[in-house]
């Protein structure tokens, strides 16, 4: 069955040619903010009332209100297929001195963690960096990259926050609610909450708390490295997010990142070809 998308409160069409057209049309309508100073008062965009951000007036205030509304739709229950076949990893980088947003997507075999296909989507950068509003900057390009995949992933990993966010709607949660796909956020740095430093060994972890409620995990994925910030994005439980992240850490080489976001990060940052990188691991 084709995956049905719902863009911020209104239904879209199934993934495929129609979905690609919707994402492309919405993303093409984005315009760069004229100055960082203006962005502090209003994120001046032409993306309002598009399928991606339906009803958004372009202001920071309303963006935060939309985050609070969409956060109510996050599902924190495990709804991942009992026999997942493919995983996906996504990350975002920037080119042309930040003028172009580069979203990388990697589809992996769920059993071997080997990449099946890779794609890069490029769109004009639509707004400057505003703390806590990363998804409004990166989501259009990520949706474009998703539309390039030949198969719908059973589970998505995104380099960024899930609900470990001041308003509990980081990029992985926003992406999950918009697409309906099970999603996990794996970030390199904490954005919200506090935690006790986990033990030094790989796999040790501690809860991240915000206002007395758990919003994620601090996971030591590699000895002598800072912990990762792992949190559910959508249709994944707190325990499920931790278990899946541990499951996708490669044991052959002690990488810090789980394989889906490690490969996507490599592709987004243009540090190397994903296929040759994996081949080197297998030979080494």
PDB file of C-alpha atoms in Angstrom:
ATOM      1  CA  UNK A   1       0.000   0.000   0.000  1.00  0.00           C
ATOM      2  CA  UNK A   2       1.322   3.440  -0.860  1.00  0.00           C
ATOM      3  CA  UNK A   3       2.300   5.663   2.038  1.00  0.00           C
ATOM      4  CA  UNK A   4      -0.216   8.469   2.630  1.00  0.00           C
ATOM      5  CA  UNK A   5       1.226  11.822   3.634  1.00  0.00           C
ATOM      6  CA  UNK A   6      -0.363  14.585   5.658  1.00  0.00           C
ATOM      7  CA  UNK A   7       1.316  17.965   5.490  1.00  0.00           C
ATOM      8  CA  UNK A   8       0.721  20.015   8.646  1.00  0.00           C
ATOM      9  CA  UNK A   9      -2.985  19.454   8.794  1.00  0.00           C
ATOM     10  CA  UNK A  10      -4.000  18.727   5.232  1.00  0.00           C
ATOM     11  CA  UNK A  11      -3.815  15.552   3.235  1.00  0.00           C
ATOM     12  CA  UNK A  12      -1.287  15.074   0.502  1.00  0.00           C
ATOM     13  CA  UNK A  13      -1.057  12.349  -2.103  1.00  0.00           C
ATOM     14  CA  UNK A  14       0.741   8.993  -1.881  1.00  0.00           C
ATOM     15  CA  UNK A  15       4.509   8.862  -2.338  1.00  0.00           C
ATOM     16  CA  UNK A  16       5.484   8.621  -5.973  1.00  0.00           C
ATOM     17  CA  UNK A  17       5.182  10.938  -8.944  1.00  0.00           C
ATOM     18  CA  UNK A  18       2.331  12.931  -7.410  1.00  0.00           C
ATOM     19  CA  UNK A  19       4.127  13.184  -4.070  1.00  0.00           C
ATOM     20  CA  UNK A  20       7.326  14.323  -5.767  1.00  0.00           C
ATOM     21  CA  UNK A  21       5.405  17.036  -7.600  1.00  0.00           C
ATOM     22  CA  UNK A  22       3.814  18.280  -4.384  1.00  0.00           C
ATOM     23  CA  UNK A  23       7.148  18.400  -2.563  1.00  0.00           C
ATOM     24  CA  UNK A  24       8.869  20.072  -5.502  1.00  0.00           C
ATOM     25  CA  UNK A  25       6.162  22.713  -5.875  1.00  0.00           C
ATOM     26  CA  UNK A  26       6.143  23.489  -2.171  1.00  0.00           C
ATOM     27  CA  UNK A  27       9.919  23.635  -1.922  1.00  0.00           C
ATOM     28  CA  UNK A  28      10.299  25.765  -5.057  1.00  0.00           C
ATOM     29  CA  UNK A  29       8.103  28.424  -3.504  1.00  0.00           C
ATOM     30  CA  UNK A  30      10.529  29.006  -0.638  1.00  0.00           C
ATOM     31  CA  UNK A  31      12.526  32.238  -0.750  1.00  0.00           C
ATOM     32  CA  UNK A  32      15.628  33.198   1.205  1.00  0.00           C
ATOM     33  CA  UNK A  33      15.233  35.565   4.123  1.00  0.00           C
ATOM     34  CA  UNK A  34      16.762  38.908   3.309  1.00  0.00           C
ATOM     35  CA  UNK A  35      18.703  39.400   6.537  1.00  0.00           C
ATOM     36  CA  UNK A  36      19.343  37.593   9.852  1.00  0.00           C
ATOM     37  CA  UNK A  37      18.103  40.705  11.666  1.00  0.00           C
ATOM     38  CA  UNK A  38      14.730  40.523   9.955  1.00  0.00           C
ATOM     39  CA  UNK A  39      14.552  36.835  10.789  1.00  0.00           C
ATOM     40  CA  UNK A  40      14.593  37.621  14.488  1.00  0.00           C
ATOM     41  CA  UNK A  41      11.204  39.278  14.119  1.00  0.00           C
ATOM     42  CA  UNK A  42       9.690  37.234  11.294  1.00  0.00           C
ATOM     43  CA  UNK A  43      11.028  34.482   9.115  1.00  0.00           C
ATOM     44  CA  UNK A  44      10.126  36.164   5.829  1.00  0.00           C
ATOM     45  CA  UNK A  45       9.235  33.272   3.566  1.00  0.00           C
ATOM     46  CA  UNK A  46       6.986  32.638   0.606  1.00  0.00           C
ATOM     47  CA  UNK A  47       6.296  29.112   1.841  1.00  0.00           C
ATOM     48  CA  UNK A  48       3.124  30.024   3.697  1.00  0.00           C
ATOM     49  CA  UNK A  49      -0.040  28.107   2.825  1.00  0.00           C
ATOM     50  CA  UNK A  50       1.903  25.469   0.887  1.00  0.00           C
ATOM     51  CA  UNK A  51       1.409  21.732   1.428  1.00  0.00           C
ATOM     52  CA  UNK A  52       4.585  21.657   3.553  1.00  0.00           C
ATOM     53  CA  UNK A  53       3.631  24.451   5.963  1.00  0.00           C
ATOM     54  CA  UNK A  54      -0.094  24.948   5.459  1.00  0.00           C
ATOM     55  CA  UNK A  55      -1.400  28.009   7.259  1.00  0.00           C
ATOM     56  CA  UNK A  56       1.972  29.304   8.487  1.00  0.00           C
ATOM     57  CA  UNK A  57       2.262  33.093   8.260  1.00  0.00           C
ATOM     58  CA  UNK A  58       6.074  32.975   8.252  1.00  0.00           C
ATOM     59  CA  UNK A  59       6.558  34.323  11.776  1.00  0.00           C
ATOM     60  CA  UNK A  60       8.708  32.750  14.465  1.00  0.00           C
ATOM     61  CA  UNK A  61       5.841  33.055  16.934  1.00  0.00           C
ATOM     62  CA  UNK A  62       3.436  31.055  14.796  1.00  0.00           C
ATOM     63  CA  UNK A  63       6.132  28.508  13.938  1.00  0.00           C
ATOM     64  CA  UNK A  64       6.498  27.790  17.647  1.00  0.00           C
ATOM     65  CA  UNK A  65       2.727  27.551  18.009  1.00  0.00           C
ATOM     66  CA  UNK A  66       2.603  25.071  15.129  1.00  0.00           C
ATOM     67  CA  UNK A  67       5.310  23.019  16.827  1.00  0.00           C
ATOM     68  CA  UNK A  68       3.216  22.807  19.978  1.00  0.00           C
ATOM     69  CA  UNK A  69       0.166  21.750  17.968  1.00  0.00           C
ATOM     70  CA  UNK A  70       2.013  19.135  15.921  1.00  0.00           C
ATOM     71  CA  UNK A  71       3.725  17.766  19.037  1.00  0.00           C
ATOM     72  CA  UNK A  72       0.285  16.671  20.243  1.00  0.00           C
ATOM     73  CA  UNK A  73       0.092  14.333  17.257  1.00  0.00           C
ATOM     74  CA  UNK A  74       3.347  12.511  17.983  1.00  0.00           C
ATOM     75  CA  UNK A  75       2.750   8.822  18.736  1.00  0.00           C
ATOM     76  CA  UNK A  76       5.172   7.339  21.282  1.00  0.00           C
ATOM     77  CA  UNK A  77       4.233   3.712  20.739  1.00  0.00           C
ATOM     78  CA  UNK A  78       6.135   1.107  18.753  1.00  0.00           C
ATOM     79  CA  UNK A  79       4.440   0.801  15.385  1.00  0.00           C
ATOM     80  CA  UNK A  80       7.454  -0.390  13.397  1.00  0.00           C
ATOM     81  CA  UNK A  81       6.874  -3.458  11.240  1.00  0.00           C
ATOM     82  CA  UNK A  82       7.579  -6.702  13.085  1.00  0.00           C
ATOM     83  CA  UNK A  83       9.682  -7.788  10.106  1.00  0.00           C
ATOM     84  CA  UNK A  84      11.307  -4.579   8.814  1.00  0.00           C
ATOM     85  CA  UNK A  85      13.025  -4.898   5.459  1.00  0.00           C
ATOM     86  CA  UNK A  86      14.495  -1.453   4.824  1.00  0.00           C
ATOM     87  CA  UNK A  87      15.695   1.419   6.987  1.00  0.00           C
ATOM     88  CA  UNK A  88      16.474   4.962   5.905  1.00  0.00           C
ATOM     89  CA  UNK A  89      18.924   7.542   7.175  1.00  0.00           C
ATOM     90  CA  UNK A  90      18.637  11.274   6.497  1.00  0.00           C
ATOM     91  CA  UNK A  91      20.905  14.232   7.130  1.00  0.00           C
ATOM     92  CA  UNK A  92      21.203  17.788   5.855  1.00  0.00           C
ATOM     93  CA  UNK A  93      24.208  19.849   4.822  1.00  0.00           C
ATOM     94  CA  UNK A  94      24.675  23.137   3.024  1.00  0.00           C
ATOM     95  CA  UNK A  95      26.485  24.277  -0.105  1.00  0.00           C
ATOM     96  CA  UNK A  96      27.286  27.594  -1.787  1.00  0.00           C
ATOM     97  CA  UNK A  97      28.031  29.364   1.491  1.00  0.00           C
ATOM     98  CA  UNK A  98      24.713  28.209   2.906  1.00  0.00           C
ATOM     99  CA  UNK A  99      22.589  29.261  -0.061  1.00  0.00           C
ATOM    100  CA  UNK A 100      21.751  25.664  -1.026  1.00  0.00           C
ATOM    101  CA  UNK A 101      20.288  23.050   1.305  1.00  0.00           C
ATOM    102  CA  UNK A 102      21.593  19.535   0.593  1.00  0.00           C
ATOM    103  CA  UNK A 103      19.472  16.675   1.985  1.00  0.00           C
ATOM    104  CA  UNK A 104      20.947  13.183   1.845  1.00  0.00           C
ATOM    105  CA  UNK A 105      18.931   9.964   1.979  1.00  0.00           C
ATOM    106  CA  UNK A 106      20.357   6.461   2.328  1.00  0.00           C
ATOM    107  CA  UNK A 107      18.210   3.328   2.096  1.00  0.00           C
ATOM    108  CA  UNK A 108      19.664   0.323   3.947  1.00  0.00           C
ATOM    109  CA  UNK A 109      18.912  -3.362   4.261  1.00  0.00           C
ATOM    110  CA  UNK A 110      17.460  -3.784   7.752  1.00  0.00           C
ATOM    111  CA  UNK A 111      19.350  -7.031   8.351  1.00  0.00           C
ATOM    112  CA  UNK A 112      22.821  -6.360   6.953  1.00  0.00           C
ATOM    113  CA  UNK A 113      22.814  -2.550   7.337  1.00  0.00           C
ATOM    114  CA  UNK A 114      24.334  -2.341   3.864  1.00  0.00           C
ATOM    115  CA  UNK A 115      23.230   0.593   1.693  1.00  0.00           C
ATOM    116  CA  UNK A 116      20.808  -0.201  -1.115  1.00  0.00           C
ATOM    117  CA  UNK A 117      20.588   3.256  -2.677  1.00  0.00           C
ATOM    118  CA  UNK A 118      21.614   6.841  -2.008  1.00  0.00           C
ATOM    119  CA  UNK A 119      20.094  10.135  -3.095  1.00  0.00           C
ATOM    120  CA  UNK A 120      20.766  13.840  -2.648  1.00  0.00           C
ATOM    121  CA  UNK A 121      18.138  16.569  -2.996  1.00  0.00           C
ATOM    122  CA  UNK A 122      19.160  20.206  -3.365  1.00  0.00           C
ATOM    123  CA  UNK A 123      16.903  23.208  -2.785  1.00  0.00           C
ATOM    124  CA  UNK A 124      17.511  26.929  -2.241  1.00  0.00           C
ATOM    125  CA  UNK A 125      17.947  27.553   1.481  1.00  0.00           C
ATOM    126  CA  UNK A 126      14.646  28.975   2.644  1.00  0.00           C
ATOM    127  CA  UNK A 127      15.545  30.645   5.940  1.00  0.00           C
ATOM    128  CA  UNK A 128      18.497  31.324   8.248  1.00  0.00           C
ATOM    129  CA  UNK A 129      19.251  29.182  11.266  1.00  0.00           C
ATOM    130  CA  UNK A 130      16.834  29.947  14.107  1.00  0.00           C
ATOM    131  CA  UNK A 131      17.407  27.954  17.335  1.00  0.00           C
ATOM    132  CA  UNK A 132      14.607  25.458  17.894  1.00  0.00           C
ATOM    133  CA  UNK A 133      13.136  25.875  14.393  1.00  0.00           C
ATOM    134  CA  UNK A 134      15.497  23.629  12.471  1.00  0.00           C
ATOM    135  CA  UNK A 135      12.672  21.627  10.924  1.00  0.00           C
ATOM    136  CA  UNK A 136      11.242  24.701   9.182  1.00  0.00           C
ATOM    137  CA  UNK A 137      14.646  25.185   7.546  1.00  0.00           C
ATOM    138  CA  UNK A 138      15.354  21.557   6.606  1.00  0.00           C
ATOM    139  CA  UNK A 139      12.013  19.780   6.154  1.00  0.00           C
ATOM    140  CA  UNK A 140      11.327  20.789   2.516  1.00  0.00           C
ATOM    141  CA  UNK A 141      14.657  19.337   1.349  1.00  0.00           C
ATOM    142  CA  UNK A 142      14.190  16.199   3.452  1.00  0.00           C
ATOM    143  CA  UNK A 143      10.778  15.578   1.896  1.00  0.00           C
ATOM    144  CA  UNK A 144      12.324  16.023  -1.533  1.00  0.00           C
ATOM    145  CA  UNK A 145      14.977  13.417  -0.663  1.00  0.00           C
ATOM    146  CA  UNK A 146      12.310  11.047   0.667  1.00  0.00           C
ATOM    147  CA  UNK A 147      10.424  11.295  -2.627  1.00  0.00           C
ATOM    148  CA  UNK A 148      13.534  10.031  -4.449  1.00  0.00           C
ATOM    149  CA  UNK A 149      13.557   6.681  -2.634  1.00  0.00           C
ATOM    150  CA  UNK A 150      12.302   3.704  -4.619  1.00  0.00           C
ATOM    151  CA  UNK A 151      10.804   2.056  -1.525  1.00  0.00           C
ATOM    152  CA  UNK A 152       9.042   3.302   1.585  1.00  0.00           C
ATOM    153  CA  UNK A 153      11.321   2.716   4.600  1.00  0.00           C
ATOM    154  CA  UNK A 154       9.991   0.742   7.543  1.00  0.00           C
ATOM    155  CA  UNK A 155      11.893   2.988   9.947  1.00  0.00           C
ATOM    156  CA  UNK A 156      13.643   6.339   9.500  1.00  0.00           C
ATOM    157  CA  UNK A 157      16.662   7.702  11.373  1.00  0.00           C
ATOM    158  CA  UNK A 158      17.318  11.445  11.154  1.00  0.00           C
ATOM    159  CA  UNK A 159      20.423  13.311  12.280  1.00  0.00           C
ATOM    160  CA  UNK A 160      18.698  15.664  14.723  1.00  0.00           C
ATOM    161  CA  UNK A 161      16.270  15.761  17.609  1.00  0.00           C
ATOM    162  CA  UNK A 162      13.061  13.804  17.956  1.00  0.00           C
ATOM    163  CA  UNK A 163      11.049  14.891  20.995  1.00  0.00           C
ATOM    164  CA  UNK A 164      14.242  15.917  22.856  1.00  0.00           C
ATOM    165  CA  UNK A 165      13.331  19.489  21.990  1.00  0.00           C
ATOM    166  CA  UNK A 166      12.014  22.477  23.991  1.00  0.00           C
ATOM    167  CA  UNK A 167       8.563  22.049  22.407  1.00  0.00           C
ATOM    168  CA  UNK A 168       8.972  18.300  21.806  1.00  0.00           C
ATOM    169  CA  UNK A 169       8.990  18.667  18.028  1.00  0.00           C
ATOM    170  CA  UNK A 170      12.492  18.376  16.654  1.00  0.00           C
ATOM    171  CA  UNK A 171      13.174  17.599  13.003  1.00  0.00           C
ATOM    172  CA  UNK A 172      12.644  13.831  13.441  1.00  0.00           C
ATOM    173  CA  UNK A 173       9.294  14.352  15.179  1.00  0.00           C
ATOM    174  CA  UNK A 174       8.140  16.938  12.618  1.00  0.00           C
ATOM    175  CA  UNK A 175       9.219  14.660   9.749  1.00  0.00           C
ATOM    176  CA  UNK A 176       7.443  11.702  11.341  1.00  0.00           C
ATOM    177  CA  UNK A 177       4.147  13.509  11.926  1.00  0.00           C
ATOM    178  CA  UNK A 178       4.170  14.959   8.406  1.00  0.00           C
ATOM    179  CA  UNK A 179       4.955  11.684   6.635  1.00  0.00           C
ATOM    180  CA  UNK A 180       3.391   9.197   9.027  1.00  0.00           C
ATOM    181  CA  UNK A 181       6.607   7.150   9.025  1.00  0.00           C
ATOM    182  CA  UNK A 182       8.146   5.654  12.187  1.00  0.00           C
ATOM    183  CA  UNK A 183      11.081   7.903  12.978  1.00  0.00           C
ATOM    184  CA  UNK A 184      13.985   8.248  15.454  1.00  0.00           C
ATOM    185  CA  UNK A 185      16.125  11.313  16.094  1.00  0.00           C
ATOM    186  CA  UNK A 186      19.847  10.846  16.737  1.00  0.00           C
ATOM    187  CA  UNK A 187      21.606  14.111  17.554  1.00  0.00           C
ATOM    188  CA  UNK A 188      25.227  14.858  18.372  1.00  0.00           C
ATOM    189  CA  UNK A 189      24.420  17.557  20.924  1.00  0.00           C
ATOM    190  CA  UNK A 190      21.750  18.199  23.544  1.00  0.00           C
ATOM    191  CA  UNK A 191      19.133  20.854  22.796  1.00  0.00           C
ATOM    192  CA  UNK A 192      16.809  20.480  25.786  1.00  0.00           C
ATOM    193  CA  UNK A 193      16.625  18.766  29.155  1.00  0.00           C
ATOM    194  CA  UNK A 194      19.346  17.466  31.433  1.00  0.00           C
ATOM    195  CA  UNK A 195      20.930  14.103  32.127  1.00  0.00           C
ATOM    196  CA  UNK A 196      23.463  12.334  34.290  1.00  0.00           C
ATOM    197  CA  UNK A 197      26.566  11.446  32.326  1.00  0.00           C
ATOM    198  CA  UNK A 198      26.284   7.791  31.264  1.00  0.00           C
ATOM    199  CA  UNK A 199      29.017   5.288  32.065  1.00  0.00           C
ATOM    200  CA  UNK A 200      32.163   5.125  29.921  1.00  0.00           C
ATOM    201  CA  UNK A 201      31.429   1.889  28.079  1.00  0.00           C
ATOM    202  CA  UNK A 202      29.690   1.486  24.753  1.00  0.00           C
ATOM    203  CA  UNK A 203      25.955   1.032  25.209  1.00  0.00           C
ATOM    204  CA  UNK A 204      25.680   2.688  28.608  1.00  0.00           C
ATOM    205  CA  UNK A 205      22.898   5.247  28.766  1.00  0.00           C
ATOM    206  CA  UNK A 206      20.929   7.578  31.017  1.00  0.00           C
ATOM    207  CA  UNK A 207      17.535   9.275  30.629  1.00  0.00           C
ATOM    208  CA  UNK A 208      17.205  12.899  29.523  1.00  0.00           C
ATOM    209  CA  UNK A 209      14.603  14.740  31.588  1.00  0.00           C
ATOM    210  CA  UNK A 210      12.681  17.942  30.909  1.00  0.00           C
ATOM    211  CA  UNK A 211      10.226  19.167  33.522  1.00  0.00           C
ATOM    212  CA  UNK A 212      10.341  15.785  35.227  1.00  0.00           C
ATOM    213  CA  UNK A 213       9.397  13.843  32.074  1.00  0.00           C
ATOM    214  CA  UNK A 214      11.744  11.767  29.959  1.00  0.00           C
ATOM    215  CA  UNK A 215      12.339  13.132  26.461  1.00  0.00           C
ATOM    216  CA  UNK A 216      15.202  10.915  25.327  1.00  0.00           C
ATOM    217  CA  UNK A 217      18.430   9.118  26.118  1.00  0.00           C
ATOM    218  CA  UNK A 218      22.068  10.078  26.455  1.00  0.00           C
ATOM    219  CA  UNK A 219      23.767   7.074  24.846  1.00  0.00           C
ATOM    220  CA  UNK A 220      27.478   6.313  25.006  1.00  0.00           C
ATOM    221  CA  UNK A 221      27.882   4.815  21.565  1.00  0.00           C
ATOM    222  CA  UNK A 222      31.679   4.903  21.600  1.00  0.00           C
ATOM    223  CA  UNK A 223      34.146   4.993  24.521  1.00  0.00           C
ATOM    224  CA  UNK A 224      35.846   8.341  25.165  1.00  0.00           C
ATOM    225  CA  UNK A 225      33.274  10.148  23.002  1.00  0.00           C
ATOM    226  CA  UNK A 226      30.425  12.426  24.034  1.00  0.00           C
ATOM    227  CA  UNK A 227      27.088  10.622  24.268  1.00  0.00           C
ATOM    228  CA  UNK A 228      24.548  10.752  21.475  1.00  0.00           C
ATOM    229  CA  UNK A 229      21.132  12.275  22.127  1.00  0.00           C
ATOM    230  CA  UNK A 230      18.576   9.655  21.084  1.00  0.00           C
ATOM    231  CA  UNK A 231      14.838  10.303  21.146  1.00  0.00           C
ATOM    232  CA  UNK A 232      11.713   8.946  19.476  1.00  0.00           C
ATOM    233  CA  UNK A 233      10.349  11.021  16.619  1.00  0.00           C
ATOM    234  CA  UNK A 234       7.044   9.344  15.799  1.00  0.00           C
ATOM    235  CA  UNK A 235       5.475   5.874  16.090  1.00  0.00           C
ATOM    236  CA  UNK A 236       8.428   4.648  18.173  1.00  0.00           C
ATOM    237  CA  UNK A 237       8.549   4.287  21.961  1.00  0.00           C
ATOM    238  CA  UNK A 238      11.270   5.599  24.239  1.00  0.00           C
ATOM    239  CA  UNK A 239      12.659   2.081  24.707  1.00  0.00           C
ATOM    240  CA  UNK A 240      12.238   1.341  21.017  1.00  0.00           C
ATOM    241  CA  UNK A 241      14.315   4.361  20.017  1.00  0.00           C
ATOM    242  CA  UNK A 242      17.157   3.206  22.257  1.00  0.00           C
ATOM    243  CA  UNK A 243      16.950  -0.430  21.148  1.00  0.00           C
ATOM    244  CA  UNK A 244      16.932   0.411  17.438  1.00  0.00           C
ATOM    245  CA  UNK A 245      19.854   2.811  17.787  1.00  0.00           C
ATOM    246  CA  UNK A 246      21.901   0.161  19.586  1.00  0.00           C
ATOM    247  CA  UNK A 247      20.896  -2.409  16.975  1.00  0.00           C
ATOM    248  CA  UNK A 248      22.178  -0.234  14.123  1.00  0.00           C
ATOM    249  CA  UNK A 249      25.588   0.539  15.618  1.00  0.00           C
ATOM    250  CA  UNK A 250      28.215  -1.376  13.662  1.00  0.00           C
ATOM    251  CA  UNK A 251      30.422  -3.698  15.707  1.00  0.00           C
ATOM    252  CA  UNK A 252      33.135  -4.279  13.099  1.00  0.00           C
ATOM    253  CA  UNK A 253      34.345  -0.725  13.577  1.00  0.00           C
ATOM    254  CA  UNK A 254      33.472   1.331  16.621  1.00  0.00           C
ATOM    255  CA  UNK A 255      31.713   4.219  14.929  1.00  0.00           C
ATOM    256  CA  UNK A 256      29.967   6.770  17.106  1.00  0.00           C
ATOM    257  CA  UNK A 257      26.861   7.086  14.911  1.00  0.00           C
ATOM    258  CA  UNK A 258      24.331   4.374  14.027  1.00  0.00           C
ATOM    259  CA  UNK A 259      24.772   3.228  10.457  1.00  0.00           C
ATOM    260  CA  UNK A 260      21.734   4.986   8.903  1.00  0.00           C
ATOM    261  CA  UNK A 261      22.744   8.459  10.085  1.00  0.00           C
ATOM    262  CA  UNK A 262      26.470   7.773   9.759  1.00  0.00           C
ATOM    263  CA  UNK A 263      26.110   7.106   6.047  1.00  0.00           C
ATOM    264  CA  UNK A 264      23.643   9.958   5.564  1.00  0.00           C
ATOM    265  CA  UNK A 265      25.975  12.320   7.429  1.00  0.00           C
ATOM    266  CA  UNK A 266      28.835  11.289   5.187  1.00  0.00           C
ATOM    267  CA  UNK A 267      26.766  11.888   2.065  1.00  0.00           C
ATOM    268  CA  UNK A 268      25.302  15.194   3.268  1.00  0.00           C
ATOM    269  CA  UNK A 269      28.688  16.587   4.254  1.00  0.00           C
ATOM    270  CA  UNK A 270      30.364  15.368   1.045  1.00  0.00           C
ATOM    271  CA  UNK A 271      33.163  13.663   2.974  1.00  0.00           C
ATOM    272  CA  UNK A 272      33.142  10.562   0.828  1.00  0.00           C
ATOM    273  CA  UNK A 273      31.171   8.113  -1.237  1.00  0.00           C
ATOM    274  CA  UNK A 274      28.905   5.891   0.823  1.00  0.00           C
ATOM    275  CA  UNK A 275      29.409   2.710  -1.204  1.00  0.00           C
ATOM    276  CA  UNK A 276      33.214   2.883  -1.186  1.00  0.00           C
ATOM    277  CA  UNK A 277      33.156   3.720   2.518  1.00  0.00           C
ATOM    278  CA  UNK A 278      31.166   0.567   3.326  1.00  0.00           C
ATOM    279  CA  UNK A 279      33.339  -1.570   1.054  1.00  0.00           C
ATOM    280  CA  UNK A 280      36.363  -0.366   2.996  1.00  0.00           C
ATOM    281  CA  UNK A 281      34.717  -1.462   6.233  1.00  0.00           C
ATOM    282  CA  UNK A 282      34.019  -4.930   4.874  1.00  0.00           C
ATOM    283  CA  UNK A 283      37.585  -5.345   3.665  1.00  0.00           C
ATOM    284  CA  UNK A 284      39.166  -3.783   6.731  1.00  0.00           C
TER     285      UNK A 284
END
